[in-house]
Coordinates of C-alpha atoms in Angstrom, one line a residue:
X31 CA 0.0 0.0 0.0
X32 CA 0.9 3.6 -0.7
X33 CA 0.3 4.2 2.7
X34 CA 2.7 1.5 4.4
X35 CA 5.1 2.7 2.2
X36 CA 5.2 6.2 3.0
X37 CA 5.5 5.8 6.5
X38 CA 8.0 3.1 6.0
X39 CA 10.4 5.6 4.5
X40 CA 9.1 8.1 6.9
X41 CA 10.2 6.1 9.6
X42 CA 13.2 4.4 7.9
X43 CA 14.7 8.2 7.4
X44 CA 13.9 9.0 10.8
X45 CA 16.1 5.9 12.2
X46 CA 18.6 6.6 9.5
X47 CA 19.6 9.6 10.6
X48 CA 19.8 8.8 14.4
X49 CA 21.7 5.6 13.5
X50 CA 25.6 6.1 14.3
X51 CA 25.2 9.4 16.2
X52 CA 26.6 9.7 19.7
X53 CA 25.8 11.7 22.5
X54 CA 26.8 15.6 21.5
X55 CA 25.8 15.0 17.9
X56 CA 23.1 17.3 15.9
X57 CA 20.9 16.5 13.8
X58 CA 20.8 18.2 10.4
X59 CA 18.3 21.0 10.1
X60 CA 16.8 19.5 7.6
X61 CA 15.8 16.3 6.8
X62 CA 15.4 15.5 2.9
X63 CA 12.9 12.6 3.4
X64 CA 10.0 14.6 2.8
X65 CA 10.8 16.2 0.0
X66 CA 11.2 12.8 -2.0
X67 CA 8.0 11.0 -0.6
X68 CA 4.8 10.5 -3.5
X69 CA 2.0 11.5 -1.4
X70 CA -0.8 11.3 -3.8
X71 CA -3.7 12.2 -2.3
X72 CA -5.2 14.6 0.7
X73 CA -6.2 11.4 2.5
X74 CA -3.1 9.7 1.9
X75 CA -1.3 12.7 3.4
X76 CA -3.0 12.9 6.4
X77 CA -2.5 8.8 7.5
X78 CA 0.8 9.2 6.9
X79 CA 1.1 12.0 9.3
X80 CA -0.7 10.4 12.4
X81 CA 0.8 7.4 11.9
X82 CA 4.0 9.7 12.3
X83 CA 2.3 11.3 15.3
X84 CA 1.9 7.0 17.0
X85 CA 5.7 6.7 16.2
X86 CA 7.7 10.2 17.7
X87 CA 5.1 9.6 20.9
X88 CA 4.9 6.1 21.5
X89 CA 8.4 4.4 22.9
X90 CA 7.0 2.1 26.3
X91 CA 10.8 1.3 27.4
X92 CA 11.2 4.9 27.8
X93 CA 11.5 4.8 31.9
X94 CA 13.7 2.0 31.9
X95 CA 15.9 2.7 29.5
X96 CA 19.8 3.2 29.8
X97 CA 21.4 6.8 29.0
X98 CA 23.1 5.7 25.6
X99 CA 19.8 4.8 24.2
X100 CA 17.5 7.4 25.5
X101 CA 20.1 9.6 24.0
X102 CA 19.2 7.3 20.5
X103 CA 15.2 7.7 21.6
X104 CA 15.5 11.7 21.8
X105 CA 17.4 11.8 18.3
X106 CA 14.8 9.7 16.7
X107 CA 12.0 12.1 18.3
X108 CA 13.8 15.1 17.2
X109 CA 14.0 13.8 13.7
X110 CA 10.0 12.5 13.4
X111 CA 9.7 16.3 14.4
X112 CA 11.4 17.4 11.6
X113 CA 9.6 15.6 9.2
X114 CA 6.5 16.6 11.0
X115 CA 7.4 20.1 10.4
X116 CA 8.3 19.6 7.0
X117 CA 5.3 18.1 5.9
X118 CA 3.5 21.1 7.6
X119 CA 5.3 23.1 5.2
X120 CA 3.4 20.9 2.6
X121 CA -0.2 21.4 4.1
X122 CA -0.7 23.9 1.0
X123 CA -1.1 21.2 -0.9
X124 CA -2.7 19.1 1.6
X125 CA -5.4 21.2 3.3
X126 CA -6.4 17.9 6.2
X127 CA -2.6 19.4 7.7
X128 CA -4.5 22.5 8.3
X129 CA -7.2 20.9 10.4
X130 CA -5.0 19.3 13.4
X131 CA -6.5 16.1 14.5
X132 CA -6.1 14.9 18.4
X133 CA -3.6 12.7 17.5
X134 CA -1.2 15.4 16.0
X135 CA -2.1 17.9 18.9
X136 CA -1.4 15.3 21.6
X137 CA 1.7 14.1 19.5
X138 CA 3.4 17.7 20.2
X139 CA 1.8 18.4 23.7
X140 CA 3.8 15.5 24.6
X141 CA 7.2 18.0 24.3
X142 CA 5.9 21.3 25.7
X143 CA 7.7 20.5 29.3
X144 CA 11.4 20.8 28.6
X145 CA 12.2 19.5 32.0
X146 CA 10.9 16.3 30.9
X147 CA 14.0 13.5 30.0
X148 CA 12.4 12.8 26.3
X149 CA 12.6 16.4 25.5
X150 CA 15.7 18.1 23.7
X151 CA 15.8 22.2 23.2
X152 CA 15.2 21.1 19.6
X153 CA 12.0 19.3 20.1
X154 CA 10.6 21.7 22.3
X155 CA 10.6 24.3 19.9
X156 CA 9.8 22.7 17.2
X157 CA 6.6 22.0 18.7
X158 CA 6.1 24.8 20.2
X159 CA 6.3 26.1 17.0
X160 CA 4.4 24.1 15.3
X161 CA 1.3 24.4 18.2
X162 CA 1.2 27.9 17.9
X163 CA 0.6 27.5 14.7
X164 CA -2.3 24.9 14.9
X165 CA -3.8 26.7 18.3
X166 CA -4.2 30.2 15.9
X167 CA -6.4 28.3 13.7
X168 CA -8.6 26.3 16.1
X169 CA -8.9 29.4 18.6
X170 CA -11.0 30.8 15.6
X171 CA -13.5 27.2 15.9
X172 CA -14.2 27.0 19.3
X173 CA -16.5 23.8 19.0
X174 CA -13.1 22.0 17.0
X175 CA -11.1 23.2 19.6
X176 CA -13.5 21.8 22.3
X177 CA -13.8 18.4 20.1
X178 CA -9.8 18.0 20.4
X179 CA -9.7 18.4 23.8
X180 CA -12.2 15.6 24.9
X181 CA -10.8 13.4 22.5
X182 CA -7.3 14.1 23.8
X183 CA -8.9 13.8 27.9
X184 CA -11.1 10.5 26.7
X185 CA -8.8 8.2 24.4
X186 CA -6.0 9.4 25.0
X187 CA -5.7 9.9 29.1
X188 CA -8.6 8.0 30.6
X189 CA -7.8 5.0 29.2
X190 CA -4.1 5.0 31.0
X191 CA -5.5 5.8 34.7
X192 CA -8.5 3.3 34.7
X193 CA -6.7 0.7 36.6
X194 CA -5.7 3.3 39.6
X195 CA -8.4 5.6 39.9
X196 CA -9.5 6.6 43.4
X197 CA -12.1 5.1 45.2
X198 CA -13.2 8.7 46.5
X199 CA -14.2 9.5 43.5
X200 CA -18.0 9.3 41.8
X201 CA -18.3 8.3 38.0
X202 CA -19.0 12.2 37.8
X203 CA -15.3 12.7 39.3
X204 CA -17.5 14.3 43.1
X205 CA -16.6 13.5 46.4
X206 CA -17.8 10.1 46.9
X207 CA -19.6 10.3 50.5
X208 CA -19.6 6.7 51.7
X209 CA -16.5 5.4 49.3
X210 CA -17.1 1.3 48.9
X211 CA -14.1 0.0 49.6
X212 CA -12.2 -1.1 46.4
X213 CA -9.2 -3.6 46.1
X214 CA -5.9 -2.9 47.2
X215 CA -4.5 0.1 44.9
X216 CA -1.4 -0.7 42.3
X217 CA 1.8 -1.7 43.7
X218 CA 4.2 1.5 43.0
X219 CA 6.2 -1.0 40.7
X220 CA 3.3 -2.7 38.9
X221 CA 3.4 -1.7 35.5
X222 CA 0.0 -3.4 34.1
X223 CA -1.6 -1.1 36.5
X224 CA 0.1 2.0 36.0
X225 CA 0.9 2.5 32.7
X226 CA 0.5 6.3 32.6
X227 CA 3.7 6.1 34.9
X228 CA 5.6 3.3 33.6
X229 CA 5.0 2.8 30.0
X230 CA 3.6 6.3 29.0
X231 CA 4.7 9.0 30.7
X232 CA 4.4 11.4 28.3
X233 CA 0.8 11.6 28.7
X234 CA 1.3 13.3 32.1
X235 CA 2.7 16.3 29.9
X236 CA 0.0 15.9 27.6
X237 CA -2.8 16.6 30.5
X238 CA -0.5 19.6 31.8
X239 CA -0.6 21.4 28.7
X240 CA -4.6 20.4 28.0
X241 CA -5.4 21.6 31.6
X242 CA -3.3 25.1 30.6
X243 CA -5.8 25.6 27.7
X244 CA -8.8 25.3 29.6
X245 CA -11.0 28.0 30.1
X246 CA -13.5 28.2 33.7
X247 CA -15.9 27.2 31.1
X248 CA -14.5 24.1 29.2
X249 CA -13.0 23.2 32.9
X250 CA -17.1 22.3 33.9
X251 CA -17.4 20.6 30.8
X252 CA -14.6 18.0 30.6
X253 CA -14.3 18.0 35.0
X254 CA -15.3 14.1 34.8
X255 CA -12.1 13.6 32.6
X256 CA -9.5 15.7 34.1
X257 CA -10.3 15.0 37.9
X258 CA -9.5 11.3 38.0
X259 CA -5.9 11.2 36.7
X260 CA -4.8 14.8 38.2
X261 CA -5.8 12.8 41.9
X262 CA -4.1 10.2 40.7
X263 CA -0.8 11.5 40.2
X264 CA -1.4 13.7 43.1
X265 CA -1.3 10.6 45.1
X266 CA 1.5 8.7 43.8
X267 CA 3.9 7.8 46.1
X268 CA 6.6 9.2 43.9
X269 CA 7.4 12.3 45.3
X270 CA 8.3 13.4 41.4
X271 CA 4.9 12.6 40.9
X272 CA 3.4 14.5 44.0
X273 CA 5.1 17.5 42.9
X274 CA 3.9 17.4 39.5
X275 CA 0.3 17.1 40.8
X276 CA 0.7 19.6 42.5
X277 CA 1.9 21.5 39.1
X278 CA -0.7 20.6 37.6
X279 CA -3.2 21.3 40.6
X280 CA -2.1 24.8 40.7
X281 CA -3.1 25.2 37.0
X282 CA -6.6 24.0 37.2
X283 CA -6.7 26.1 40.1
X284 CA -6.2 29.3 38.1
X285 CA -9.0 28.7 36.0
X286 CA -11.2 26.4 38.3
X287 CA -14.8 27.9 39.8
X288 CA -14.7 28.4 43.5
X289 CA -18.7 26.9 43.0
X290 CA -17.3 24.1 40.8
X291 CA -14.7 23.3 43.6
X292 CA -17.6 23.3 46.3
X293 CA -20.5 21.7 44.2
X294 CA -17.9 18.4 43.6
X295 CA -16.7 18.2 47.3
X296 CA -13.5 17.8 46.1
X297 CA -11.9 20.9 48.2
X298 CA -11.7 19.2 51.0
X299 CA -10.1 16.1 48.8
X300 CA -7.1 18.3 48.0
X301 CA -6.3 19.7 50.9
X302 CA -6.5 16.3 52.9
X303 CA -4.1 15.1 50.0
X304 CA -1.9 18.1 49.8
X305 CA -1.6 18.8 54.1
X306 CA 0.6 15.5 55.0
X307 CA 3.1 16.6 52.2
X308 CA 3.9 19.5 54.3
X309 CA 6.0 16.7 56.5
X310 CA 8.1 15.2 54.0
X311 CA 11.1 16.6 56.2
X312 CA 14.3 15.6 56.0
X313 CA 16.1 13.1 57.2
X314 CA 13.1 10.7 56.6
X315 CA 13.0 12.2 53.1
X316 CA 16.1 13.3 51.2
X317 CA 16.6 17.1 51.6
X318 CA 17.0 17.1 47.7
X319 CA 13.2 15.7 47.0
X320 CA 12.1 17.6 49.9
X321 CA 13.0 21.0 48.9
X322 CA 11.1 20.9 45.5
X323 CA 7.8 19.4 47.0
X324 CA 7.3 21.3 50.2
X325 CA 7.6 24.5 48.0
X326 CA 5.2 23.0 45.6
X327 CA 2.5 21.7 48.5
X328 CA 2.9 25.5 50.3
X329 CA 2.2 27.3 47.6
X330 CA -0.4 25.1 45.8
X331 CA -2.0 24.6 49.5
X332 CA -2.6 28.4 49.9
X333 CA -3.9 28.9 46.3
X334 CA -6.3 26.4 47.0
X335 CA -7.5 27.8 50.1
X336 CA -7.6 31.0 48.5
X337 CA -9.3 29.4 45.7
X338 CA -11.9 27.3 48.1
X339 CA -13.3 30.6 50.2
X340 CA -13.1 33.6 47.6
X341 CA -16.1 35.4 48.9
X342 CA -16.6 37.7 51.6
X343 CA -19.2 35.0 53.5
X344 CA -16.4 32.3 53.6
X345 CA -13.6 34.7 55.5
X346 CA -13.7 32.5 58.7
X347 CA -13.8 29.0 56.9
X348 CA -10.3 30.8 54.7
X349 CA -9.0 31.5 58.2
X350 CA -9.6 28.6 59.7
X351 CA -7.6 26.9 56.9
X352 CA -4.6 29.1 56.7
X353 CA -4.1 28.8 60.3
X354 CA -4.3 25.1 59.7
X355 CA -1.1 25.3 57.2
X356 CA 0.5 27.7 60.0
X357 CA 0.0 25.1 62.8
X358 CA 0.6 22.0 61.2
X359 CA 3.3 22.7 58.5
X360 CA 5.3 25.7 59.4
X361 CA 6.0 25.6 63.3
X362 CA 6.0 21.3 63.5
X363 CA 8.1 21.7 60.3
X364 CA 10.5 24.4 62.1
X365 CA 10.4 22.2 65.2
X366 CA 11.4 18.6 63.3
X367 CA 14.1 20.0 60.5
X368 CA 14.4 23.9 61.3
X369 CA 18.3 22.8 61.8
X370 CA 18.4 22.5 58.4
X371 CA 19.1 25.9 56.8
X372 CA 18.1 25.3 53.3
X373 CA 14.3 24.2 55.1
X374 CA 14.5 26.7 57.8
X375 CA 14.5 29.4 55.0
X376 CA 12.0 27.8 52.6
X377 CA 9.8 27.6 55.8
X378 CA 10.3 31.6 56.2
X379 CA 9.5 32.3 52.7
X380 CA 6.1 30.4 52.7
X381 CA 5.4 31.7 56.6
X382 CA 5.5 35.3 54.8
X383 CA 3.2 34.0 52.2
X384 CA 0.9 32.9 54.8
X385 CA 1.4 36.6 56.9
X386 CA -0.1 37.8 53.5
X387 CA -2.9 35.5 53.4
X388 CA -4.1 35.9 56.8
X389 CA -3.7 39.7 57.0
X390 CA -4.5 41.0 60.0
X391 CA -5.3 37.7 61.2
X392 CA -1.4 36.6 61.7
X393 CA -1.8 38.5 64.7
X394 CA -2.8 34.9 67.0
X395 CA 0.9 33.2 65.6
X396 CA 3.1 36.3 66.3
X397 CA 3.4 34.4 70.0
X398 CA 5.2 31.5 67.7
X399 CA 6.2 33.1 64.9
X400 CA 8.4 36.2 66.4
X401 CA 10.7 33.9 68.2
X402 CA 11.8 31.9 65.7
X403 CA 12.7 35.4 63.8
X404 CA 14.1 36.3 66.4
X405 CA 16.2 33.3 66.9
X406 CA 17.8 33.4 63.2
X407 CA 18.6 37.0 63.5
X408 CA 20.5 37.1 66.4
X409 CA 22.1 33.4 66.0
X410 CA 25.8 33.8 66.0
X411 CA 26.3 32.5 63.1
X412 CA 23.6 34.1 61.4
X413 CA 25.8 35.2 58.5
X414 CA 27.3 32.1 57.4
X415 CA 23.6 31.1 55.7
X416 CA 22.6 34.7 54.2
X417 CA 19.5 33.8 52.3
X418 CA 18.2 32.3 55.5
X419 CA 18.9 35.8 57.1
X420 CA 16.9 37.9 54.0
X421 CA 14.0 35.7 54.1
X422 CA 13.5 36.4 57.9
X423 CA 13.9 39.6 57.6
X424 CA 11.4 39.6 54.8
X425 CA 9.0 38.0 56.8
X426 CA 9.7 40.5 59.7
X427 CA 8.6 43.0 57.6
X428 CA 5.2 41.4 56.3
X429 CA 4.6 40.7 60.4
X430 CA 5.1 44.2 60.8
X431 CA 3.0 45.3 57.9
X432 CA 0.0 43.0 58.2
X433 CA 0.0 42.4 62.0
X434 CA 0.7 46.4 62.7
X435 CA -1.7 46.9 65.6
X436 CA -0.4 44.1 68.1
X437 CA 3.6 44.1 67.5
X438 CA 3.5 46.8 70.4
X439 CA 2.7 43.6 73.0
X440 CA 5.9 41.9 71.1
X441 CA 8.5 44.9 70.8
X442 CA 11.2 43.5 72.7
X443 CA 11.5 40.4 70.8
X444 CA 11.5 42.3 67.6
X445 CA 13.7 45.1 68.6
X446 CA 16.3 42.7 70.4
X447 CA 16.5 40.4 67.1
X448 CA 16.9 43.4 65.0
X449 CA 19.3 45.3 67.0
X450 CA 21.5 42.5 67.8
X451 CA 21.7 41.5 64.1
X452 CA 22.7 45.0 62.7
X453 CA 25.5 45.3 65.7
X454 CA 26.6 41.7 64.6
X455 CA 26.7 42.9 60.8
X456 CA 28.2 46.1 61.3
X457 CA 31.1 43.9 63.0
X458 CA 31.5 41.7 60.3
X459 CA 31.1 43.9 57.1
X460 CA 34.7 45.9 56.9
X461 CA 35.7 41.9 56.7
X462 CA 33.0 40.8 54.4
X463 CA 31.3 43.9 52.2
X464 CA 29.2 41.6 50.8
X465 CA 27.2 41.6 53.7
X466 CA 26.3 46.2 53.3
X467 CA 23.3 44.8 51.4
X468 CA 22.0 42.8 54.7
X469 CA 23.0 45.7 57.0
X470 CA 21.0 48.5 54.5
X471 CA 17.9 45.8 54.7
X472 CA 17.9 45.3 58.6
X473 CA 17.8 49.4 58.9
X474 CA 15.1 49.4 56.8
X475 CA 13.4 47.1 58.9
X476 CA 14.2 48.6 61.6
X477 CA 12.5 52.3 60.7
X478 CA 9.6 50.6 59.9
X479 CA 9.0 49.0 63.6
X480 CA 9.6 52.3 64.8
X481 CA 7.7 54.2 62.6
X482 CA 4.6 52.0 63.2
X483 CA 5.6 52.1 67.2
X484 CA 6.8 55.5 67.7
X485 CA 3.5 56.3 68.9
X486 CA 3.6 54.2 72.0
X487 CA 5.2 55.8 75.0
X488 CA 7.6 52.1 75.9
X489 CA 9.0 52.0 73.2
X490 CA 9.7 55.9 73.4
X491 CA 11.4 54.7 76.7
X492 CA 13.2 51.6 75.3
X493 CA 14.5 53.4 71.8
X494 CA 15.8 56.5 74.6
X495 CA 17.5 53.5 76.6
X496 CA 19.4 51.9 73.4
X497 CA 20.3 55.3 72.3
X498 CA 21.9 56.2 76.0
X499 CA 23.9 52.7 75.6
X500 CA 25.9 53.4 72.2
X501 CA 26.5 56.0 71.0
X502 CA 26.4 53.9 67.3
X503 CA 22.6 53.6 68.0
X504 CA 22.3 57.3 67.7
X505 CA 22.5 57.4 64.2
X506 CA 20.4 54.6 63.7
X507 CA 17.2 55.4 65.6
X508 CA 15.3 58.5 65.6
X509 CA 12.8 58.4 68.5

């Protein structure tokens, strides 16, 4: 058949190409295959293309596969994209090109994450390029565009999560309220069960970049399809995997309903996933996959929340929440690993995101939060970890800003840490200038404590005392 043979030489060029290059090696620009092929027909064109589109996405030994020949398997999938973009250049004289099936739009989804191990700089842009392209057109057909994204959700996602999908779950992806028990879930090594993880992976970047062109609207619509495998990979007990659902939680998020989220029941879903990731401390967990996946679960955790109660009548259930991520993540994650620098200042970062969140109502944690500030600024070896140092200072300052009215009852502990880490700094910086910056930033925080304090008649008498005991302090404090 015309057909076999096209794609045979399709395919053949592809593998000729890759065959005999090492790692380090480029492939040509251009790949002359296309431009030799007797595509006879419109119809004819367009087979040969998705049959393409099966072959650069499909490889199942991709996760198991040694360096030398995933190095092979990314040439071979940056040469299918070649020819794929040089028969696009064709589509002139075959208009079907110009109508991008599922399988074409799922075939270059599949290398729109360039962290992913498959993807080369090469075939990222390549189809990048070539989606923008495609999206231009069906942006102008909103009903095609909607056609290509169930199609991708239904046959080309659904199909690889059926044998792990939640038991929580309802047919119509809502919270299931009296869950049967199901079978014991997939071994985190059994394949047959998890082929979305083992032998297709690429589909999880496929369902990243679908859920990124959703709309709120088109989000109601295909919710039954794009519910079960997001909870899936947020509950794998891959941490790569967690974080990713998280990624990909944060992005529905954007566009997700706050009424959609409370209609399903599925709110309180997430966040009962999400919270227990907040513990993945080290030394139980490498400080390496920790890092990534806190961050992720903080900041995902708090857009949710946010996400969950965005009107005025839900304030005290958004509270209530927040303060939940205070209690349970920041100060038990400061007390089990806050030894750790790297996670003592991650920890500060995302306690200043919460500051913002709760607004005035930080004011109940400056009891717990202010001594732990107050602990890294005047540690004596405060300096030796700088970013730890800027990010409590930065969170000094959003307690300062958001919890104005209350720091008065707290003003020793903020004016000790502060005082005692610009006298240590100004010791240190004729020996190490690079720490001027830190100095200039604790001053800064400094004038804004008094400036929001100055009012109150103690601390009138305390700045008066520290100004009587050095003579430096002058200078530095205006009462």
């Amino acid at each position: 058949m015309t057909e076999s043979l096209n794609l045979k030489c399709l395919e053949d060029s592809a593998r000729r190409h890759v065959r005999g290059f090492k790692t380090g090696q480029k492939l040509p620009a251009v790949l002359p295959a296309p431009l030799n092929l007797s595509l006879t027909s419109d119809q004819d064109f367009q087979y040969t293309v998705e049959r393409l589109d099966a072959s650069v996405i499909g490889d199942d030994s991709l996760p198991l596969v040694a360096p030398e020949e995933l190095t092979r398997i990314i040439l071979f999938k940056e040469a299918g994209l070649v020819l794929l973009s040089n028969l696009q250049e064709q589509s002139v004289s075959f208009p079907s090109l110009c109508t991008p099936t599922a399988s074409l739009v799922a075939c270059l989804a599949s290398f729109t994450d360039p962290q992913d191990p498959w993807t080369s700089e090469k075939s990222h842009r390549l189809s990048g390029s070539m989606l923008s392209s495609y999206l231009s057109t069906l942006h102008e057909n909103s009903k095609q565009f909607d056609a290509i994204i169930k199609d991708i959700l239904a046959h080309y996602i659904k199909p690889l999560f059926l044998k792990s999908r939640t038991p929580l779950l309802t047919p119509a992806a809502r919270h299931a309220i009296s869950p049967l028990p199901g079978p014991n879930g997939p071994s985190e090594f059994d394949a047959a069960n998890k082929p979305w993880k083992f032998q297709s992976p690429h589909v999880v970047t496929i369902l990243q970049w679908v859920i990124s062109q959703l709309d709120a609207q088109l989000v109601e619509v295909h919710w039954p399809l794009i519910i079960p495998p997001l909870l899936t990979i947020l509950d794998d007990v891959s941490i790569t995997y967690k974080i990713k659902g998280c990624s990909l939680l944060g992005l529905l998020l954007n566009v997700c309903p706050a009424s959609l989220l409370e209609r399903s029941g599925l709110g309180e879903i997430f966040q009962s996933t999400l919270v227990p990731y907040l513990l993945y401390l080290p030394s139980l967990t490498p400080e390496e996959e920790s890092m990534p996946l806190l961050d992720a679960s903080y900041t995902t955790l708090i857009a949710l929340t946010q996400a969950r109660y965005a009107t005025s009548n839900t304030e005290n259930a958004k509270i209530k929440a927040l303060d939940t991520i205070f209690r349970y993540g920041i100060l038990k994650g400061y007390a089990h690993a806050g030894e750790n620098v790297r996670i003592a200042r991650l920890l500060m970062e995302k306690s200043s995101d919460l500051v913002n969140a709760l607004k005035i109502h930080c004011v109940k944690h400056l009891k717990d939060l202010l001594p732990v500030i107050s602990g890294i600024l005047t540690a004596p070896f405060a300096t030796a970890y700088p970013p730890l140092l800027q990010a409590a200072l930065q969170t000094l300052r959003t307690v300062l800003l958001n919890g104005g009215p209350r720091i008065e009852f707290h003003r020793g502990e903020v004016l000790g840490g502060l005082i005692i880490c610009w006298r240590r700094l100004e010791d240190e910086v004729e020996s190490a200038p690079e720490l001027v910056g830190f100095q200039r930033t604790v001053e800064d925080v400094l004038r804004v404590a008094v400036q929001l304090l100055g009012g109150d008649e103690r601390m009138k008498e305390d700045l008066c005392l520290l100004q009587a005991f050095s003579p430096r302090f002058k200078t530095l404090l205006d009462v």
